[in-house]
PDB file of C-alpha atoms and ligand atoms in Angstrom:
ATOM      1  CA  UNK A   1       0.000   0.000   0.000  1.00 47.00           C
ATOM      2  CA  UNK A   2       1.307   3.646  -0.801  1.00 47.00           C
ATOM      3  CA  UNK A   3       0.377   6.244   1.619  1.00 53.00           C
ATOM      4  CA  UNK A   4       0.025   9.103   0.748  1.00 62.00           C
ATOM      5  CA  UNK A   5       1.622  12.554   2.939  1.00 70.00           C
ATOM      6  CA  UNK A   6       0.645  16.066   2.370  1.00 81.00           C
ATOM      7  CA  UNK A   7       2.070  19.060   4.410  1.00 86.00           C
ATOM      8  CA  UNK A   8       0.030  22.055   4.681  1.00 86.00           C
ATOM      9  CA  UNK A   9       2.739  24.145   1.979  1.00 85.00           C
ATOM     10  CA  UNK A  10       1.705  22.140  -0.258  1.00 89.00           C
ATOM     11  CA  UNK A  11      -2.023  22.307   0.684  1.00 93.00           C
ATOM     12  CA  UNK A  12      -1.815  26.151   0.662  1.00 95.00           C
ATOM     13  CA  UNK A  13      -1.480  27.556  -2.820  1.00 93.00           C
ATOM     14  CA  UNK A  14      -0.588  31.299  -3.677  1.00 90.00           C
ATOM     15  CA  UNK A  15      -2.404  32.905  -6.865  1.00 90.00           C
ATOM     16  CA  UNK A  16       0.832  33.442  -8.553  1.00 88.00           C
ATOM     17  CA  UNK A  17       1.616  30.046  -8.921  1.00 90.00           C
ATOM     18  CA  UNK A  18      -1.727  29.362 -10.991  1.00 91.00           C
ATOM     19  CA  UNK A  19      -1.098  30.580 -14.325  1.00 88.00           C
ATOM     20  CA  UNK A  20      -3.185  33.589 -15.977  1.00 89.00           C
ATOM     21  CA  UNK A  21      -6.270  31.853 -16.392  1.00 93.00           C
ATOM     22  CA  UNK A  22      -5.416  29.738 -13.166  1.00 92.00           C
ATOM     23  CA  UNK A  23      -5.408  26.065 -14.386  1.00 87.00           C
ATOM     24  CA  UNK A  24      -6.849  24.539 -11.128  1.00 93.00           C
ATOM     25  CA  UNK A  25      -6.984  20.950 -12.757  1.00 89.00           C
ATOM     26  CA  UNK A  26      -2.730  21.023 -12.146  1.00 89.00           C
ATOM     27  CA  UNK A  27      -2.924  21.473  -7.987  1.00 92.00           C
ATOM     28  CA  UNK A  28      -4.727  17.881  -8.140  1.00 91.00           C
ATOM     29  CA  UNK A  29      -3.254  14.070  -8.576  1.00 85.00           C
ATOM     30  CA  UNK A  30      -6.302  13.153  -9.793  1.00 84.00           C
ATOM     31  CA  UNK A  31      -8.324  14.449 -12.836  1.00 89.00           C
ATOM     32  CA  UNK A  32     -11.934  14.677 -10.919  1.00 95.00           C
ATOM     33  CA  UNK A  33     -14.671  17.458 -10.960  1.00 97.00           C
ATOM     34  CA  UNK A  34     -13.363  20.688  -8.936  1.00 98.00           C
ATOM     35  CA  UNK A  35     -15.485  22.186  -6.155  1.00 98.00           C
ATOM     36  CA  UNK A  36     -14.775  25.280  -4.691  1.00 98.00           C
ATOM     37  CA  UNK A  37     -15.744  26.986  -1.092  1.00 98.00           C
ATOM     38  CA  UNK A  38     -15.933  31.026  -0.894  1.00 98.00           C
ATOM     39  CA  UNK A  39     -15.049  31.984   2.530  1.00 98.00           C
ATOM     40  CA  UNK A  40     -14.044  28.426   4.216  1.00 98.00           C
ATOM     41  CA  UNK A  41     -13.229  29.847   7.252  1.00 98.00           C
ATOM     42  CA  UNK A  42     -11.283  27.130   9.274  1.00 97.00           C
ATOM     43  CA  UNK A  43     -12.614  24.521   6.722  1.00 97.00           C
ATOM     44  CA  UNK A  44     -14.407  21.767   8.734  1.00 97.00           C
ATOM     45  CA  UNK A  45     -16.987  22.253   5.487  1.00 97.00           C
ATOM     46  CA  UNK A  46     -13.895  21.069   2.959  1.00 97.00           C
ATOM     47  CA  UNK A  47     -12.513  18.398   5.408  1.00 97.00           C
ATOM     48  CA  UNK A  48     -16.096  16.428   5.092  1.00 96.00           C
ATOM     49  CA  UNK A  49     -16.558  16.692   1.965  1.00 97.00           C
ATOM     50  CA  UNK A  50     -12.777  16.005   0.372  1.00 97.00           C
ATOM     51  CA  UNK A  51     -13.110  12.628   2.957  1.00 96.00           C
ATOM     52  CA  UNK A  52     -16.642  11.894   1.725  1.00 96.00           C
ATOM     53  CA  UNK A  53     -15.317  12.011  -2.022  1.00 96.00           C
ATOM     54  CA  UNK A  54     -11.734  11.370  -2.528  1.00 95.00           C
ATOM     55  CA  UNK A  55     -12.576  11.055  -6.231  1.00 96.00           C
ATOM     56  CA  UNK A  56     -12.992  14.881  -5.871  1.00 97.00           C
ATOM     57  CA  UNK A  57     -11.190  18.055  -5.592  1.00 97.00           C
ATOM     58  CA  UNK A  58     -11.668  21.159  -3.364  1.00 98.00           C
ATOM     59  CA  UNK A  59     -10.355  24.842  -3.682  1.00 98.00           C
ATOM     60  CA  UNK A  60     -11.171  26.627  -0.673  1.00 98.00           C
ATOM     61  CA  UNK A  61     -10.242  29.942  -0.841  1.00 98.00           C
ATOM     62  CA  UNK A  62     -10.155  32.136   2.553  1.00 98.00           C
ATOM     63  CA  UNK A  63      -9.196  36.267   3.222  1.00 97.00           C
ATOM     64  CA  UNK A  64      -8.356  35.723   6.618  1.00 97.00           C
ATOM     65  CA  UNK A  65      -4.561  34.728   6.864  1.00 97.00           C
ATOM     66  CA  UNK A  66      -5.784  33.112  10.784  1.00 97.00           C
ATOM     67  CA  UNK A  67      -8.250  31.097   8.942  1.00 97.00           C
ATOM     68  CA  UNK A  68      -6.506  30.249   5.779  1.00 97.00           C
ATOM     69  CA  UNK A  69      -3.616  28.818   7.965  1.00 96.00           C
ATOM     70  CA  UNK A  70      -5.916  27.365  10.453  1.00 97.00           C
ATOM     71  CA  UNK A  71      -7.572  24.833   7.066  1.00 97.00           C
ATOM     72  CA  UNK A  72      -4.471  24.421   5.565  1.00 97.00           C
ATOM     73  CA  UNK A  73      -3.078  23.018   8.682  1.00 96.00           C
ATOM     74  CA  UNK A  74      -5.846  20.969   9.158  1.00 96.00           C
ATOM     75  CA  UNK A  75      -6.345  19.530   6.075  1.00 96.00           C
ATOM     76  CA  UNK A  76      -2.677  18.220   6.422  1.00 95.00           C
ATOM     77  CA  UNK A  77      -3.065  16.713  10.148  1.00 95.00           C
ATOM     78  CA  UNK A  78      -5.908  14.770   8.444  1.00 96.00           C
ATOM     79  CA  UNK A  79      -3.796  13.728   5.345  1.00 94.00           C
ATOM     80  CA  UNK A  80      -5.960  15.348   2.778  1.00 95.00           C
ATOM     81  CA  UNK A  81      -4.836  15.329  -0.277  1.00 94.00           C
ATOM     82  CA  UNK A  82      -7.628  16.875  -2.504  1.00 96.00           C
ATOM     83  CA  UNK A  83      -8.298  19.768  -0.805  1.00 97.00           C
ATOM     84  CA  UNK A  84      -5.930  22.772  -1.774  1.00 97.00           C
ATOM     85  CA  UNK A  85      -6.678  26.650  -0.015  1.00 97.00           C
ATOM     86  CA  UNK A  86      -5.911  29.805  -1.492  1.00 97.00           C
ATOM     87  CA  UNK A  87      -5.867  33.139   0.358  1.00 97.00           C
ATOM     88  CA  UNK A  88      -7.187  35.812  -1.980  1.00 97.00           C
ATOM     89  CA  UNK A  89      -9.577  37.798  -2.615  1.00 97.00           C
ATOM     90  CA  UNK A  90     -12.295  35.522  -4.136  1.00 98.00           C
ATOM     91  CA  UNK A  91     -14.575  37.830  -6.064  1.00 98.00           C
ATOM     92  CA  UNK A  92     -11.619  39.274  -7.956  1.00 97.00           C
ATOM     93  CA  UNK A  93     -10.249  35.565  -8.477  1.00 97.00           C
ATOM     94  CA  UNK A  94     -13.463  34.254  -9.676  1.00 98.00           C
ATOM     95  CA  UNK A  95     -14.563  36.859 -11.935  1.00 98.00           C
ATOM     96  CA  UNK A  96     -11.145  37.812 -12.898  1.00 97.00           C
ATOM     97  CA  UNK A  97      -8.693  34.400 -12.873  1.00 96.00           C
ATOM     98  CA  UNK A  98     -10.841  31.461 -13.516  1.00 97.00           C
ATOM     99  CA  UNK A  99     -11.549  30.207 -16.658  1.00 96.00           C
ATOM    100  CA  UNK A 100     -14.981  28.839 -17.925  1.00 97.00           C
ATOM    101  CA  UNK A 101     -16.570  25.904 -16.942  1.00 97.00           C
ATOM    102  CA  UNK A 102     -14.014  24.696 -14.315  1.00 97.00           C
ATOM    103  CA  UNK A 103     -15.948  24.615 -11.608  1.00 98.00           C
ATOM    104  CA  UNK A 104     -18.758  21.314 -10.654  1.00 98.00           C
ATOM    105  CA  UNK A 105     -20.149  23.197  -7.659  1.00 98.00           C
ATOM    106  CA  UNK A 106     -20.010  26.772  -5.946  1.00 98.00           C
ATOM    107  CA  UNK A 107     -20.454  26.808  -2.240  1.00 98.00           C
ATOM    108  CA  UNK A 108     -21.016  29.816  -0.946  1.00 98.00           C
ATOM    109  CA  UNK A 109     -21.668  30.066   2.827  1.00 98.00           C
ATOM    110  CA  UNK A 110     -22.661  32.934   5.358  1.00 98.00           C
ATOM    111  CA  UNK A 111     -20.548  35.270   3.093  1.00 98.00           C
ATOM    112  CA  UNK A 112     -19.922  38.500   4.649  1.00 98.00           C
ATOM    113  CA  UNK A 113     -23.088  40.032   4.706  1.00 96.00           C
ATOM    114  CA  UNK A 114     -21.945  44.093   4.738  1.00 96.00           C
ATOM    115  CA  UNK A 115     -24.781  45.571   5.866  1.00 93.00           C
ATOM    116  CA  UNK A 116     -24.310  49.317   6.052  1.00 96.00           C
ATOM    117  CA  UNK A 117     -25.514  50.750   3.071  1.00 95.00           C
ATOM    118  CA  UNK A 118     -22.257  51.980   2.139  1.00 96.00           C
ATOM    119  CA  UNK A 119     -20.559  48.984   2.380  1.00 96.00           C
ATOM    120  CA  UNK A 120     -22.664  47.351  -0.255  1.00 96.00           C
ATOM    121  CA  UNK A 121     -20.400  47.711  -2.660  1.00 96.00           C
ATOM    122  CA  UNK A 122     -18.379  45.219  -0.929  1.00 97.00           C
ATOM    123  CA  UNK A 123     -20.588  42.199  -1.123  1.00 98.00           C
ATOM    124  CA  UNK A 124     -19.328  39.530  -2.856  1.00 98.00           C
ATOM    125  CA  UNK A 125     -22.633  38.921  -4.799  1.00 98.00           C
ATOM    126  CA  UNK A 126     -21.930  41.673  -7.119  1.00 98.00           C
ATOM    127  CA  UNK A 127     -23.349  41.816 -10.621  1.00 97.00           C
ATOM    128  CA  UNK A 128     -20.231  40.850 -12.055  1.00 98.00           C
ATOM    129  CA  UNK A 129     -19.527  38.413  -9.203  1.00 98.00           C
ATOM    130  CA  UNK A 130     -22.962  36.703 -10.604  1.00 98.00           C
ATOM    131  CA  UNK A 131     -21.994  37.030 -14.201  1.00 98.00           C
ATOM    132  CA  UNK A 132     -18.609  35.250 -13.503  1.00 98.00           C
ATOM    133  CA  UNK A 133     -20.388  32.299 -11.400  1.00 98.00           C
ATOM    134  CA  UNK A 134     -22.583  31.400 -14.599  1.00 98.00           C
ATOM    135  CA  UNK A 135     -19.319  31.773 -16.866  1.00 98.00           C
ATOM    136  CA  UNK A 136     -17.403  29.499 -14.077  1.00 98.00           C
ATOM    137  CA  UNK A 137     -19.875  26.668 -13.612  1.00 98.00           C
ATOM    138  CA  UNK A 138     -19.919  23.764 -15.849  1.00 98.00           C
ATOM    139  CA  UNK A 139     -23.169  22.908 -17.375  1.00 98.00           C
ATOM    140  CA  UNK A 140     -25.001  21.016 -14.540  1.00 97.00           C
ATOM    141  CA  UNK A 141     -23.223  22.749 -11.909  1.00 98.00           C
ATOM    142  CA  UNK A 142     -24.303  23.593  -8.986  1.00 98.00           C
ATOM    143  CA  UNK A 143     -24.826  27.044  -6.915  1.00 98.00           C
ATOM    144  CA  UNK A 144     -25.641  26.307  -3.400  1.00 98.00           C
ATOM    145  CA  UNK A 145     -26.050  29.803  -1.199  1.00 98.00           C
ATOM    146  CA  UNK A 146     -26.715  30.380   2.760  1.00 98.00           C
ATOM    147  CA  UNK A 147     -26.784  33.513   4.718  1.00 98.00           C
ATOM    148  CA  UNK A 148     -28.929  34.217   8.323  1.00 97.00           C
ATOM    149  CA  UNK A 149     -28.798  37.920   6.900  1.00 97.00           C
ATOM    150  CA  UNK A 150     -32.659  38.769   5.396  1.00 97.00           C
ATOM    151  CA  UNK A 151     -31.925  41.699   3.067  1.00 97.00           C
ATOM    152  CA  UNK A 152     -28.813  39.995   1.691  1.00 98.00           C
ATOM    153  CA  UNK A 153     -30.596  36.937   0.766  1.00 98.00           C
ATOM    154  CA  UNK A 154     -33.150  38.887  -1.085  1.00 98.00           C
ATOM    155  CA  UNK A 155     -30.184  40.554  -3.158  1.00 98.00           C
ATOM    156  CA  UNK A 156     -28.755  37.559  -3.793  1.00 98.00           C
ATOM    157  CA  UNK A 157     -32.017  35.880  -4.927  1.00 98.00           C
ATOM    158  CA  UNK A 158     -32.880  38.178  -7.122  1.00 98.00           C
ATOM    159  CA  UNK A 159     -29.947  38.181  -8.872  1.00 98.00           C
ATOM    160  CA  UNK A 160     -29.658  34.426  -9.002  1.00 98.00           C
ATOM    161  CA  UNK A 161     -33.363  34.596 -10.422  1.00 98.00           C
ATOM    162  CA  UNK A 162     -32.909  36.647 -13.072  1.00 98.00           C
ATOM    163  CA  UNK A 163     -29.770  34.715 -14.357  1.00 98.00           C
ATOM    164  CA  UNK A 164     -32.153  32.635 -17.189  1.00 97.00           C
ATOM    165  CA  UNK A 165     -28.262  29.692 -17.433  1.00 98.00           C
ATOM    166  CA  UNK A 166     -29.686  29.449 -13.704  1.00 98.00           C
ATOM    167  CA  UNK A 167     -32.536  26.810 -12.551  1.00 98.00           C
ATOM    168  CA  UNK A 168     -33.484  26.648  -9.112  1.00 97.00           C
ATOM    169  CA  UNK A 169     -32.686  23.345  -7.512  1.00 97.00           C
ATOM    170  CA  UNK A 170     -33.466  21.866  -3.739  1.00 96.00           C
ATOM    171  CA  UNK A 171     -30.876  22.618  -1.665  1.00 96.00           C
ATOM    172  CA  UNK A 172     -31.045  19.416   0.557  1.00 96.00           C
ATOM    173  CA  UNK A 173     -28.733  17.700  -1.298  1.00 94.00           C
ATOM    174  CA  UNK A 174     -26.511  15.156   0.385  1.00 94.00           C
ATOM    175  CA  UNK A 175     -24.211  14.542  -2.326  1.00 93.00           C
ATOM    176  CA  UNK A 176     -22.874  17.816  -2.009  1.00 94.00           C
ATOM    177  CA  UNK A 177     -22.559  18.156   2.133  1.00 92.00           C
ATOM    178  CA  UNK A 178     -26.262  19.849   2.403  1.00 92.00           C
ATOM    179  CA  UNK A 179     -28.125  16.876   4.803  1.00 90.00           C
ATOM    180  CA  UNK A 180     -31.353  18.008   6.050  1.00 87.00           C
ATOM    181  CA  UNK A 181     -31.087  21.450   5.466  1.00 88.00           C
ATOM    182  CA  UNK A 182     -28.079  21.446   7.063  1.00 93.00           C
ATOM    183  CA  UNK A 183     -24.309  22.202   5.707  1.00 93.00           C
ATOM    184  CA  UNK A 184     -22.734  22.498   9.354  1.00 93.00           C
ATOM    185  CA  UNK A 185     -20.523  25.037   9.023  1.00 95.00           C
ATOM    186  CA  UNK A 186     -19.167  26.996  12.021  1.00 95.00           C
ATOM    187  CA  UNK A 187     -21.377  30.036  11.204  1.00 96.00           C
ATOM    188  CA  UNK A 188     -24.786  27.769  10.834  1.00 95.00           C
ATOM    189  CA  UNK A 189     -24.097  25.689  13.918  1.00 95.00           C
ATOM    190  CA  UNK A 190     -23.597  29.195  15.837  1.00 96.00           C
ATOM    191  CA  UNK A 191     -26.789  30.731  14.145  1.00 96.00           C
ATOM    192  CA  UNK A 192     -29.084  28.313  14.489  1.00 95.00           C
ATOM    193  CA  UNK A 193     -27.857  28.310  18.662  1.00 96.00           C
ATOM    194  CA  UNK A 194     -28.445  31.861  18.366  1.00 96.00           C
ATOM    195  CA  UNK A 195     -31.825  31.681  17.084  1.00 96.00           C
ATOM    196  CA  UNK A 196     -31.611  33.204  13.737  1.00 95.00           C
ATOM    197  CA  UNK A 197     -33.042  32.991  10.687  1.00 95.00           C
ATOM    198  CA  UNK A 198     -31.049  31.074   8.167  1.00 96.00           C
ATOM    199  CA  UNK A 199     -32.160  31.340   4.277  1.00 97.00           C
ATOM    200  CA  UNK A 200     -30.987  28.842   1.758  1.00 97.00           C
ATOM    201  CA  UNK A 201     -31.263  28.237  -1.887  1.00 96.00           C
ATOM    202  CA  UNK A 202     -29.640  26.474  -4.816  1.00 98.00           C
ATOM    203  CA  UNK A 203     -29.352  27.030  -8.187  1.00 98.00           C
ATOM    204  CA  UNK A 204     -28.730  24.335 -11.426  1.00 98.00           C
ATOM    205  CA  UNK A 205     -26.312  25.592 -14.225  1.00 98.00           C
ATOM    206  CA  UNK A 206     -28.361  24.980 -17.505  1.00 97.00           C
ATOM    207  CA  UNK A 207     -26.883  23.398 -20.229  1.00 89.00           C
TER     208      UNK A 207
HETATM  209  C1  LIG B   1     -19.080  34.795   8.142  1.00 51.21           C
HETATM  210  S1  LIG B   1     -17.663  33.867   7.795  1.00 51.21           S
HETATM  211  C2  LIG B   1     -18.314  32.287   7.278  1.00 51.21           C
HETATM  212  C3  LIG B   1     -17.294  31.183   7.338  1.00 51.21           C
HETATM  213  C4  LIG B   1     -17.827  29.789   6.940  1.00 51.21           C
HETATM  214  N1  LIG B   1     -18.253  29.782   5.561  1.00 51.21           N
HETATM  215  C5  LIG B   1     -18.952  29.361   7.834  1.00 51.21           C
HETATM  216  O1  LIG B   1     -20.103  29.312   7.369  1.00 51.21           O
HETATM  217  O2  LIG B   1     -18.670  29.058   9.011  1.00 51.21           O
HETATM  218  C6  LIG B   1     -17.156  34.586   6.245  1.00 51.21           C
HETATM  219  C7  LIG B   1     -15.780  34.112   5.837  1.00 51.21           C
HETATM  220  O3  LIG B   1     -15.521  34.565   4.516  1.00 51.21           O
HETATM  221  C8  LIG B   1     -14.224  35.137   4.470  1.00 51.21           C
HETATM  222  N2  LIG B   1     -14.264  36.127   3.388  1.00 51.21           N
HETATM  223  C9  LIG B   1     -14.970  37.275   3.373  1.00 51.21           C
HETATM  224  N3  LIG B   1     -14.799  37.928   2.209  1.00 51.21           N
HETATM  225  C10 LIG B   1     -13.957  37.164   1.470  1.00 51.21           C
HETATM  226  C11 LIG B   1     -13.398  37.289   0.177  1.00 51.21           C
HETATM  227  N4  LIG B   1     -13.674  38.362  -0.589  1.00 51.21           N
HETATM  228  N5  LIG B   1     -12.587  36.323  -0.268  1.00 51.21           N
HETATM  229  C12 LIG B   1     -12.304  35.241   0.507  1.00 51.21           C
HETATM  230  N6  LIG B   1     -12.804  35.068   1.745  1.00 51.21           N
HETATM  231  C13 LIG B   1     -13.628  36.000   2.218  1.00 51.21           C
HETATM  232  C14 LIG B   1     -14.011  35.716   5.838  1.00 51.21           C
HETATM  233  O4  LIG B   1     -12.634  35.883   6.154  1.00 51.21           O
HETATM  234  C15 LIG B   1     -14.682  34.674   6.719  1.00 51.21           C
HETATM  235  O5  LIG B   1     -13.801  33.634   7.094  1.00 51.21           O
END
């Protein structure tokens, strides 16, 4: 039997070494469908899901240097080896450095919700944000969305919505970590303790 070692360098990538468009497909041994998490935070969504489907891959990709360290260091104690975390900026990586149709799902998960009006601007849900998830997803891919933030989810909806390459799809979906409503990430777990409202949708890239 081989085993198989990964250290957490190797887990954490930096955008410079992915090529202009970034060619995710090379930071994996094997050649399976790429899923990627906006805003993993410590990445206890990733580690379930990369151990649930070894035949897939996972790009988390996380602002916070703390966090981004934290998954990347976990993923290796665990021996992951299809999980790889970026820290970057992801709207400006996604609209900006991925090419189309590399992506099998989106998971997008109590994203910052920026609620000052004037912050806005900063969502990640932008209109080119949305435009660059359509162009990203492969036919068939999936969208999958949560936030405990009401006005946000509107936004977000509505832009989703209007996308026509977008069908609306149930978001209980167990082959893609989403088990009774439920994706367990540190955020939900301390929502739904908190009491809060949590709104969740999914979408279906035509083909
Ligand atoms: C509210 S937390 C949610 C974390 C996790 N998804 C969860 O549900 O427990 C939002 C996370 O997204 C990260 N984040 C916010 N904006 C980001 C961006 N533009 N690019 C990458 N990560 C971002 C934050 O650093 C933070 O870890």
């Amino acid at each position: 039997m081989v085993l198989m070692t990964v250290d957490a360098a190797t887990i954490g990538v930096s955008t410079e070494s992915l090529g202009e468009p970034a060619e995710l497909g090379g930071l994996f041994a094997n050649g399976g469908p790429i899923e990627l998490e906006i805003g993993c935070g410590k990445g206890g969504f990733l580690l379930r899901q990369a151990q649930a489907h070894p035949d897939r891959n996972y790009l988390g990709i996380e602002w916070a240097n703390k966090y981004y360290k934290f998954a990347a260091d976990r993923m290796a104690r665990w021996g992951i080896t299809n999980v790889r975390v970026l820290r970057t900026d992801a709207r400006h990586f996604v609209i900006h450095r991925l090419p189309p149709s590399i992506l099998s799902a989106l998971h997008v998960y109590h994203p910052d919700p920026w609620p000052k009006k004037r912050h806005h601007k900063r969502r990640l849900f932008s209109p080119a944000f949305v435009d660059a998830a359509v162009r990203v997803l492969e036919p068939g891919g999936r969208l999958a969305v949560q936030t405990d933030h009401t006005e946000y989810a509107e936004v977000i909806l509505e832009r989703l919505t209007a996308r026509m390459e977008f069908e609306p799809m149930p978001f209980d979906d167990p082959d893609h970590g989403t088990v009774d409503e439920r994706t367990e990430t540190n955020f939900e777990v301390k929502y739904l303790r908190e009491g809060r409202p949590i709104h969740r949708f999914a979408f279906r890239r035509r083909a």
